[in-house]
Amino acid sequence: MDRILAGTYPDAHCELDFGNPLELLVATILSAQCTDKRVNAVTPRLFAKYPTTEDYAAADRAELEEIIRSTGFFRAKANSIIGMAQSLCERFGGEVPGRLKDLVTLPGVGRKTANVVLGNAFGVPGITVDTHFQRLTRRFGWTAETDPVKIEQDVAGLIPKRDWTMMSHRLIWHGRRMCHARRPACGACPLAVLCPSYGIGPTDPAEAAKLVRPGPFS
DNA sequence: ATCCCGAGGG
DNA sequence: CCCTCTGGAT
């Protein structure tokens, strides 16, 4: 199944716009329960107004909230961003650390967010167990666990380490475009013949094709 | 387990 | 109206 995924999404990648680790960290916090497209709509203004950790740490809460409002959970996200920035200034000299152990100590940064930053801004192989990753690996029979850390351990034993970051992207792309939470497009899925969950969505190709969201397939 | 929260789709 | 969208903290 991993081979087919690799062939279907050869250039899967992080779809959040960013230019440095700090920008990716902020964008990833904003991406909680929100589409990347919407995050990318607000980050240009945000990054221009707050170019450094010091700028976030000293930000006016109301002004920051107004810019990120449309991403949802805006009060909690503003709290996380300001608290995270203050913590970065106090404990890491204003720099984003490149280790999981350090990243997860920041307010608003969990294991998933930390692995996104490591994998895409620092080039460290990371398994990103988000909602898509959890749903697809369970449907595929790669794991039976529900705890994200246990899922990560199961998948780590199945996939070579050098492929961890790309495999995370491919599963996420497939989850976003075809293997949806609600009505997965089983009839259009290239993994169907190998999938233990084939049939939980429409198996008629024409019906399934209607559910496939636009995106690169090669 | 529940809360945070807005926008877009069906 | 309903649901979902690359979570994290309590």
PDB file of C-alpha atoms (C1' of nucleotides) in Angstrom:
ATOM      1  CA  MET A   1       0.000   0.000   0.000  1.00  0.00           C
ATOM      2  CA  ASP A   2       2.892   2.334   0.729  1.00  0.00           C
ATOM      3  CA  ARG A   3       4.204   1.789  -2.814  1.00  0.00           C
ATOM      4  CA  ILE A   4       0.877   2.722  -4.364  1.00  0.00           C
ATOM      5  CA  LEU A   5       0.625   5.796  -2.166  1.00  0.00           C
ATOM      6  CA  ALA A   6       4.130   6.856  -3.183  1.00  0.00           C
ATOM      7  CA  GLY A   7       3.215   6.423  -6.837  1.00  0.00           C
ATOM      8  CA  THR A   8      -0.061   8.282  -6.484  1.00  0.00           C
ATOM      9  CA  TYR A   9       1.329  11.240  -4.549  1.00  0.00           C
ATOM     10  CA  PRO A  10       4.990  11.483  -5.609  1.00  0.00           C
ATOM     11  CA  ASP A  11       5.315  15.105  -4.561  1.00  0.00           C
ATOM     12  CA  ALA A  12       3.121  15.283  -1.499  1.00  0.00           C
ATOM     13  CA  HIS A  13       4.284  18.089   0.748  1.00  0.00           C
ATOM     14  CA  CYS A  14       3.307  20.430   3.537  1.00  0.00           C
ATOM     15  CA  GLU A  15       0.701  22.814   2.140  1.00  0.00           C
ATOM     16  CA  LEU A  16       1.162  25.507   4.761  1.00  0.00           C
ATOM     17  CA  ASP A  17       3.039  28.553   3.459  1.00  0.00           C
ATOM     18  CA  PHE A  18       6.150  29.404   5.507  1.00  0.00           C
ATOM     19  CA  GLY A  19       9.662  30.774   5.098  1.00  0.00           C
ATOM     20  CA  ASN A  20      11.349  29.735   8.348  1.00  0.00           C
ATOM     21  CA  PRO A  21      10.782  27.487  11.400  1.00  0.00           C
ATOM     22  CA  LEU A  22       8.971  30.208  13.362  1.00  0.00           C
ATOM     23  CA  GLU A  23       6.499  30.805  10.547  1.00  0.00           C
ATOM     24  CA  LEU A  24       5.820  27.082  10.214  1.00  0.00           C
ATOM     25  CA  LEU A  25       5.346  26.741  13.973  1.00  0.00           C
ATOM     26  CA  VAL A  26       2.781  29.554  13.997  1.00  0.00           C
ATOM     27  CA  ALA A  27       1.033  28.288  10.855  1.00  0.00           C
ATOM     28  CA  THR A  28       0.771  24.791  12.318  1.00  0.00           C
ATOM     29  CA  ILE A  29      -0.799  26.104  15.516  1.00  0.00           C
ATOM     30  CA  LEU A  30      -3.327  27.989  13.389  1.00  0.00           C
ATOM     31  CA  SER A  31      -4.091  24.864  11.333  1.00  0.00           C
ATOM     32  CA  ALA A  32      -5.888  23.110  14.202  1.00  0.00           C
ATOM     33  CA  GLN A  33      -9.447  22.307  13.073  1.00  0.00           C
ATOM     34  CA  CYS A  34      -8.980  24.558  10.051  1.00  0.00           C
ATOM     35  CA  THR A  35      -8.038  24.097   6.408  1.00  0.00           C
ATOM     36  CA  ASP A  36      -4.525  24.982   5.240  1.00  0.00           C
ATOM     37  CA  LYS A  37      -6.077  27.247   2.627  1.00  0.00           C
ATOM     38  CA  ARG A  38      -7.626  29.424   5.300  1.00  0.00           C
ATOM     39  CA  VAL A  39      -4.410  29.507   7.305  1.00  0.00           C
ATOM     40  CA  ASN A  40      -2.520  30.613   4.193  1.00  0.00           C
ATOM     41  CA  ALA A  41      -5.057  33.406   3.729  1.00  0.00           C
ATOM     42  CA  VAL A  42      -4.168  35.046   7.053  1.00  0.00           C
ATOM     43  CA  THR A  43      -0.450  34.309   7.451  1.00  0.00           C
ATOM     44  CA  PRO A  44       0.897  36.922   4.984  1.00  0.00           C
ATOM     45  CA  ARG A  45      -0.500  39.742   7.137  1.00  0.00           C
ATOM     46  CA  LEU A  46       0.523  37.948  10.310  1.00  0.00           C
ATOM     47  CA  PHE A  47       4.109  37.263   9.263  1.00  0.00           C
ATOM     48  CA  ALA A  48       4.546  40.832   7.995  1.00  0.00           C
ATOM     49  CA  LYS A  49       3.350  42.311  11.289  1.00  0.00           C
ATOM     50  CA  TYR A  50       5.242  39.873  13.541  1.00  0.00           C
ATOM     51  CA  PRO A  51       8.516  38.876  11.870  1.00  0.00           C
ATOM     52  CA  THR A  52      10.275  37.629  15.037  1.00  0.00           C
ATOM     53  CA  THR A  53       9.494  35.785  18.263  1.00  0.00           C
ATOM     54  CA  GLU A  54      10.036  39.030  20.136  1.00  0.00           C
ATOM     55  CA  ASP A  55       7.269  40.641  18.064  1.00  0.00           C
ATOM     56  CA  TYR A  56       4.807  37.877  18.992  1.00  0.00           C
ATOM     57  CA  ALA A  57       5.888  37.975  22.639  1.00  0.00           C
ATOM     58  CA  ALA A  58       5.109  41.692  22.790  1.00  0.00           C
ATOM     59  CA  ALA A  59       1.984  41.507  20.612  1.00  0.00           C
ATOM     60  CA  ASP A  60      -1.260  43.201  21.531  1.00  0.00           C
ATOM     61  CA  ARG A  61      -3.615  40.298  22.126  1.00  0.00           C
ATOM     62  CA  ALA A  62      -6.651  41.946  20.524  1.00  0.00           C
ATOM     63  CA  GLU A  63      -4.740  42.894  17.376  1.00  0.00           C
ATOM     64  CA  LEU A  64      -3.335  39.389  16.988  1.00  0.00           C
ATOM     65  CA  GLU A  65      -6.778  37.839  17.555  1.00  0.00           C
ATOM     66  CA  GLU A  66      -8.292  40.053  14.873  1.00  0.00           C
ATOM     67  CA  ILE A  67      -5.797  38.875  12.247  1.00  0.00           C
ATOM     68  CA  ILE A  68      -6.235  35.162  12.989  1.00  0.00           C
ATOM     69  CA  ARG A  69      -9.968  35.313  13.798  1.00  0.00           C
ATOM     70  CA  SER A  70     -11.147  33.509  10.655  1.00  0.00           C
ATOM     71  CA  THR A  71      -9.106  30.396  11.484  1.00  0.00           C
ATOM     72  CA  GLY A  72     -11.393  29.598  14.431  1.00  0.00           C
ATOM     73  CA  PHE A  73     -10.442  28.982  18.075  1.00  0.00           C
ATOM     74  CA  PHE A  74      -8.844  32.411  17.769  1.00  0.00           C
ATOM     75  CA  ARG A  75      -8.620  33.208  21.485  1.00  0.00           C
ATOM     76  CA  ALA A  76      -6.980  29.907  22.328  1.00  0.00           C
ATOM     77  CA  LYS A  77      -4.654  30.180  19.323  1.00  0.00           C
ATOM     78  CA  ALA A  78      -3.646  33.751  20.204  1.00  0.00           C
ATOM     79  CA  ASN A  79      -2.890  32.591  23.745  1.00  0.00           C
ATOM     80  CA  SER A  80      -0.798  29.722  22.427  1.00  0.00           C
ATOM     81  CA  ILE A  81       1.169  31.911  20.004  1.00  0.00           C
ATOM     82  CA  ILE A  82       1.945  34.641  22.528  1.00  0.00           C
ATOM     83  CA  GLY A  83       2.729  32.162  25.307  1.00  0.00           C
ATOM     84  CA  MET A  84       4.875  30.094  22.981  1.00  0.00           C
ATOM     85  CA  ALA A  85       6.791  33.173  21.839  1.00  0.00           C
ATOM     86  CA  GLN A  86       7.387  34.339  25.411  1.00  0.00           C
ATOM     87  CA  SER A  87       8.630  30.897  26.314  1.00  0.00           C
ATOM     88  CA  LEU A  88      10.934  30.872  23.284  1.00  0.00           C
ATOM     89  CA  CYS A  89      12.391  34.231  24.316  1.00  0.00           C
ATOM     90  CA  GLU A  90      12.864  33.220  27.948  1.00  0.00           C
ATOM     91  CA  ARG A  91      14.239  29.733  27.459  1.00  0.00           C
ATOM     92  CA  PHE A  92      15.570  29.399  23.901  1.00  0.00           C
ATOM     93  CA  GLY A  93      16.990  32.820  23.075  1.00  0.00           C
ATOM     94  CA  GLY A  94      14.096  33.575  20.738  1.00  0.00           C
ATOM     95  CA  GLU A  95      14.998  30.656  18.448  1.00  0.00           C
ATOM     96  CA  VAL A  96      12.764  27.695  17.560  1.00  0.00           C
ATOM     97  CA  PRO A  97      14.484  24.565  18.915  1.00  0.00           C
ATOM     98  CA  GLY A  98      15.079  21.632  16.565  1.00  0.00           C
ATOM     99  CA  ARG A  99      14.323  18.846  19.040  1.00  0.00           C
ATOM    100  CA  LEU A 100      10.998  17.186  19.831  1.00  0.00           C
ATOM    101  CA  LYS A 101      11.764  17.157  23.532  1.00  0.00           C
ATOM    102  CA  ASP A 102      12.097  20.960  23.590  1.00  0.00           C
ATOM    103  CA  LEU A 103       9.264  21.757  21.193  1.00  0.00           C
ATOM    104  CA  VAL A 104       6.601  19.911  23.161  1.00  0.00           C
ATOM    105  CA  THR A 105       7.371  21.975  26.273  1.00  0.00           C
ATOM    106  CA  LEU A 106       6.062  25.083  24.486  1.00  0.00           C
ATOM    107  CA  PRO A 107       2.479  26.094  25.286  1.00  0.00           C
ATOM    108  CA  GLY A 108       0.098  25.105  22.498  1.00  0.00           C
ATOM    109  CA  VAL A 109       2.635  22.741  20.928  1.00  0.00           C
ATOM    110  CA  GLY A 110       1.822  19.028  21.113  1.00  0.00           C
ATOM    111  CA  ARG A 111       3.548  16.060  19.558  1.00  0.00           C
ATOM    112  CA  LYS A 112       1.797  16.459  16.210  1.00  0.00           C
ATOM    113  CA  THR A 113       2.693  20.138  15.805  1.00  0.00           C
ATOM    114  CA  ALA A 114       6.268  19.447  16.930  1.00  0.00           C
ATOM    115  CA  ASN A 115       6.690  16.681  14.342  1.00  0.00           C
ATOM    116  CA  VAL A 116       5.366  18.917  11.564  1.00  0.00           C
ATOM    117  CA  VAL A 117       8.000  21.538  12.398  1.00  0.00           C
ATOM    118  CA  LEU A 118      10.776  18.939  12.690  1.00  0.00           C
ATOM    119  CA  GLY A 119       9.878  17.179   9.459  1.00  0.00           C
ATOM    120  CA  ASN A 120       9.331  20.250   7.286  1.00  0.00           C
ATOM    121  CA  ALA A 121      11.567  22.987   8.701  1.00  0.00           C
ATOM    122  CA  PHE A 122      14.446  20.942  10.146  1.00  0.00           C
ATOM    123  CA  GLY A 123      14.551  17.931   7.852  1.00  0.00           C
ATOM    124  CA  VAL A 124      14.268  15.471  10.753  1.00  0.00           C
ATOM    125  CA  PRO A 125      12.196  12.365   9.874  1.00  0.00           C
ATOM    126  CA  GLY A 126       8.926  12.585  11.797  1.00  0.00           C
ATOM    127  CA  ILE A 127       5.653  10.657  11.860  1.00  0.00           C
ATOM    128  CA  THR A 128       2.804  13.144  12.053  1.00  0.00           C
ATOM    129  CA  VAL A 129      -0.191  11.434  13.667  1.00  0.00           C
ATOM    130  CA  ASP A 130      -3.023  13.807  12.941  1.00  0.00           C
ATOM    131  CA  THR A 131      -6.693  13.041  12.429  1.00  0.00           C
ATOM    132  CA  HIS A 132      -6.096  11.834   8.843  1.00  0.00           C
ATOM    133  CA  PHE A 133      -3.096   9.693   9.743  1.00  0.00           C
ATOM    134  CA  GLN A 134      -5.000   8.028  12.559  1.00  0.00           C
ATOM    135  CA  ARG A 135      -8.085   7.345  10.457  1.00  0.00           C
ATOM    136  CA  LEU A 136      -6.215   5.959   7.422  1.00  0.00           C
ATOM    137  CA  THR A 137      -3.708   3.761   9.254  1.00  0.00           C
ATOM    138  CA  ARG A 138      -6.589   2.192  11.157  1.00  0.00           C
ATOM    139  CA  ARG A 139      -8.631   1.670   7.984  1.00  0.00           C
ATOM    140  CA  PHE A 140      -5.585   0.141   6.282  1.00  0.00           C
ATOM    141  CA  GLY A 141      -5.020  -2.243   9.174  1.00  0.00           C
ATOM    142  CA  TRP A 142      -1.562  -0.815   9.867  1.00  0.00           C
ATOM    143  CA  THR A 143      -2.546  -0.364  13.509  1.00  0.00           C
ATOM    144  CA  ALA A 144      -5.439  -1.135  15.817  1.00  0.00           C
ATOM    145  CA  GLU A 145      -4.458   1.482  18.385  1.00  0.00           C
ATOM    146  CA  THR A 146      -6.227   4.739  19.173  1.00  0.00           C
ATOM    147  CA  ASP A 147      -3.445   6.375  21.195  1.00  0.00           C
ATOM    148  CA  PRO A 148      -1.365   8.563  18.825  1.00  0.00           C
ATOM    149  CA  VAL A 149       1.958   7.539  20.387  1.00  0.00           C
ATOM    150  CA  LYS A 150       1.149   3.836  20.004  1.00  0.00           C
ATOM    151  CA  ILE A 151       0.027   4.412  16.408  1.00  0.00           C
ATOM    152  CA  GLU A 152       3.330   6.167  15.789  1.00  0.00           C
ATOM    153  CA  GLN A 153       5.220   3.165  17.211  1.00  0.00           C
ATOM    154  CA  ASP A 154       3.275   0.674  15.084  1.00  0.00           C
ATOM    155  CA  VAL A 155       3.854   2.622  11.873  1.00  0.00           C
ATOM    156  CA  ALA A 156       7.506   3.258  12.725  1.00  0.00           C
ATOM    157  CA  GLY A 157       7.973  -0.527  12.595  1.00  0.00           C
ATOM    158  CA  LEU A 158       6.421  -0.767   9.123  1.00  0.00           C
ATOM    159  CA  ILE A 159       8.027   2.143   7.268  1.00  0.00           C
ATOM    160  CA  PRO A 160      11.749   2.954   6.822  1.00  0.00           C
ATOM    161  CA  LYS A 161      12.729   6.008   8.821  1.00  0.00           C
ATOM    162  CA  ARG A 162      13.799   8.011   5.765  1.00  0.00           C
ATOM    163  CA  ASP A 163      10.212   7.757   4.463  1.00  0.00           C
ATOM    164  CA  TRP A 164       8.447   8.878   7.643  1.00  0.00           C
ATOM    165  CA  THR A 165       7.913  12.488   6.668  1.00  0.00           C
ATOM    166  CA  MET A 166       6.820  11.751   3.095  1.00  0.00           C
ATOM    167  CA  MET A 167       4.557   8.915   4.184  1.00  0.00           C
ATOM    168  CA  SER A 168       2.860  11.273   6.613  1.00  0.00           C
ATOM    169  CA  HIS A 169       2.242  13.744   3.777  1.00  0.00           C
ATOM    170  CA  ARG A 170       0.956  11.049   1.435  1.00  0.00           C
ATOM    171  CA  LEU A 171      -1.495   9.667   3.978  1.00  0.00           C
ATOM    172  CA  ILE A 172      -2.699  13.174   4.760  1.00  0.00           C
ATOM    173  CA  TRP A 173      -3.111  14.029   1.063  1.00  0.00           C
ATOM    174  CA  HIS A 174      -5.030  10.805   0.480  1.00  0.00           C
ATOM    175  CA  GLY A 175      -7.199  11.476   3.511  1.00  0.00           C
ATOM    176  CA  ARG A 176      -7.976  14.986   2.354  1.00  0.00           C
ATOM    177  CA  ARG A 177      -8.681  14.116  -1.256  1.00  0.00           C
ATOM    178  CA  MET A 178     -10.257  10.658  -1.213  1.00  0.00           C
ATOM    179  CA  CYS A 179     -10.298   8.659   2.028  1.00  0.00           C
ATOM    180  CA  HIS A 180     -12.548  11.156   3.831  1.00  0.00           C
ATOM    181  CA  ALA A 181     -13.857  10.685   7.342  1.00  0.00           C
ATOM    182  CA  ARG A 182     -17.472  10.599   6.200  1.00  0.00           C
ATOM    183  CA  ARG A 183     -17.882   9.135   2.721  1.00  0.00           C
ATOM    184  CA  PRO A 184     -14.539   7.816   1.464  1.00  0.00           C
ATOM    185  CA  ALA A 185     -14.434   7.422  -2.325  1.00  0.00           C
ATOM    186  CA  CYS A 186     -13.715   3.680  -2.247  1.00  0.00           C
ATOM    187  CA  GLY A 187     -14.801   3.169  -5.868  1.00  0.00           C
ATOM    188  CA  ALA A 188     -12.107   5.593  -7.064  1.00  0.00           C
ATOM    189  CA  CYS A 189      -9.369   4.529  -4.662  1.00  0.00           C
ATOM    190  CA  PRO A 190      -6.118   3.056  -6.029  1.00  0.00           C
ATOM    191  CA  LEU A 191      -5.651   1.166  -2.737  1.00  0.00           C
ATOM    192  CA  ALA A 192      -9.059  -0.506  -2.866  1.00  0.00           C
ATOM    193  CA  VAL A 193      -7.864  -4.018  -3.762  1.00  0.00           C
ATOM    194  CA  LEU A 194      -5.503  -4.043  -0.769  1.00  0.00           C
ATOM    195  CA  CYS A 195      -7.698  -2.219   1.720  1.00  0.00           C
ATOM    196  CA  PRO A 196      -9.400  -4.139   4.551  1.00  0.00           C
ATOM    197  CA  SER A 197     -11.945  -1.317   4.750  1.00  0.00           C
ATOM    198  CA  TYR A 198     -12.884  -1.289   1.068  1.00  0.00           C
ATOM    199  CA  GLY A 199     -16.620  -0.798   0.775  1.00  0.00           C
ATOM    200  CA  ILE A 200     -17.218   1.550   3.712  1.00  0.00           C
ATOM    201  CA  GLY A 201     -17.754   4.260   1.095  1.00  0.00           C
ATOM    202  CA  PRO A 202     -19.441   4.155  -2.337  1.00  0.00           C
ATOM    203  CA  THR A 203     -17.940   1.445  -4.580  1.00  0.00           C
ATOM    204  CA  ASP A 204     -19.547   2.664  -7.807  1.00  0.00           C
ATOM    205  CA  PRO A 205     -16.767   4.503  -9.701  1.00  0.00           C
ATOM    206  CA  ALA A 206     -19.053   7.235 -11.002  1.00  0.00           C
ATOM    207  CA  GLU A 207     -20.515   7.859  -7.559  1.00  0.00           C
ATOM    208  CA  ALA A 208     -17.085   7.778  -5.921  1.00  0.00           C
ATOM    209  CA  ALA A 209     -15.605  10.161  -8.495  1.00  0.00           C
ATOM    210  CA  LYS A 210     -18.027  12.859  -7.381  1.00  0.00           C
ATOM    211  CA  LEU A 211     -16.500  12.751  -3.902  1.00  0.00           C
ATOM    212  CA  VAL A 212     -12.885  13.113  -4.974  1.00  0.00           C
ATOM    213  CA  ARG A 213     -11.655  16.572  -4.176  1.00  0.00           C
ATOM    214  CA  PRO A 214      -9.494  18.471  -6.628  1.00  0.00           C
ATOM    215  CA  GLY A 215      -5.801  17.904  -6.246  1.00  0.00           C
ATOM    216  CA  PRO A 216      -2.781  16.515  -8.024  1.00  0.00           C
ATOM    217  CA  PHE A 217      -2.938  12.846  -8.996  1.00  0.00           C
ATOM    218  CA  SER A 218      -0.263  11.430 -11.210  1.00  0.00           C
TER     219      SER A 218
ATOM    220  C1'  DA B   1     -14.753  13.718  28.107  1.00  0.00           C
ATOM    221  C1'  DT B   2     -15.142  18.532  27.055  1.00  0.00           C
ATOM    222  C1'  DC B   3     -14.005  22.973  25.572  1.00  0.00           C
ATOM    223  C1'  DC B   4     -12.286  26.295  22.235  1.00  0.00           C
ATOM    224  C1'  DC B   5     -14.423  28.701  17.554  1.00  0.00           C
ATOM    225  C1'  DG B   6     -15.219  30.403  12.453  1.00  0.00           C
ATOM    226  C1'  DA B   7     -16.068  29.233   7.627  1.00  0.00           C
ATOM    227  C1'  DG B   8     -17.542  26.436   3.955  1.00  0.00           C
ATOM    228  C1'  DG B   9     -19.993  22.357   2.010  1.00  0.00           C
ATOM    229  C1'  DG B  10     -24.005  19.180   1.649  1.00  0.00           C
TER     230       DG B  10
ATOM    231  C1'  DC C   1     -29.868  22.525   9.544  1.00  0.00           C
ATOM    232  C1'  DC C   2     -26.009  19.297   9.798  1.00  0.00           C
ATOM    233  C1'  DC C   3     -21.160  18.224   9.319  1.00  0.00           C
ATOM    234  C1'  DT C   4     -16.024  18.762   8.899  1.00  0.00           C
ATOM    235  C1'  DC C   5     -11.603  21.048   8.856  1.00  0.00           C
ATOM    236  C1'  DT C   6      -3.493  18.365   9.388  1.00  0.00           C
ATOM    237  C1'  DG C   7      -5.100  19.824  17.943  1.00  0.00           C
ATOM    238  C1'  DG C   8      -4.103  20.947  22.464  1.00  0.00           C
ATOM    239  C1'  DA C   9      -5.174  21.894  27.287  1.00  0.00           C
ATOM    240  C1'  DT C  10      -8.099  21.134  31.149  1.00  0.00           C
TER     241       DT C  10
END
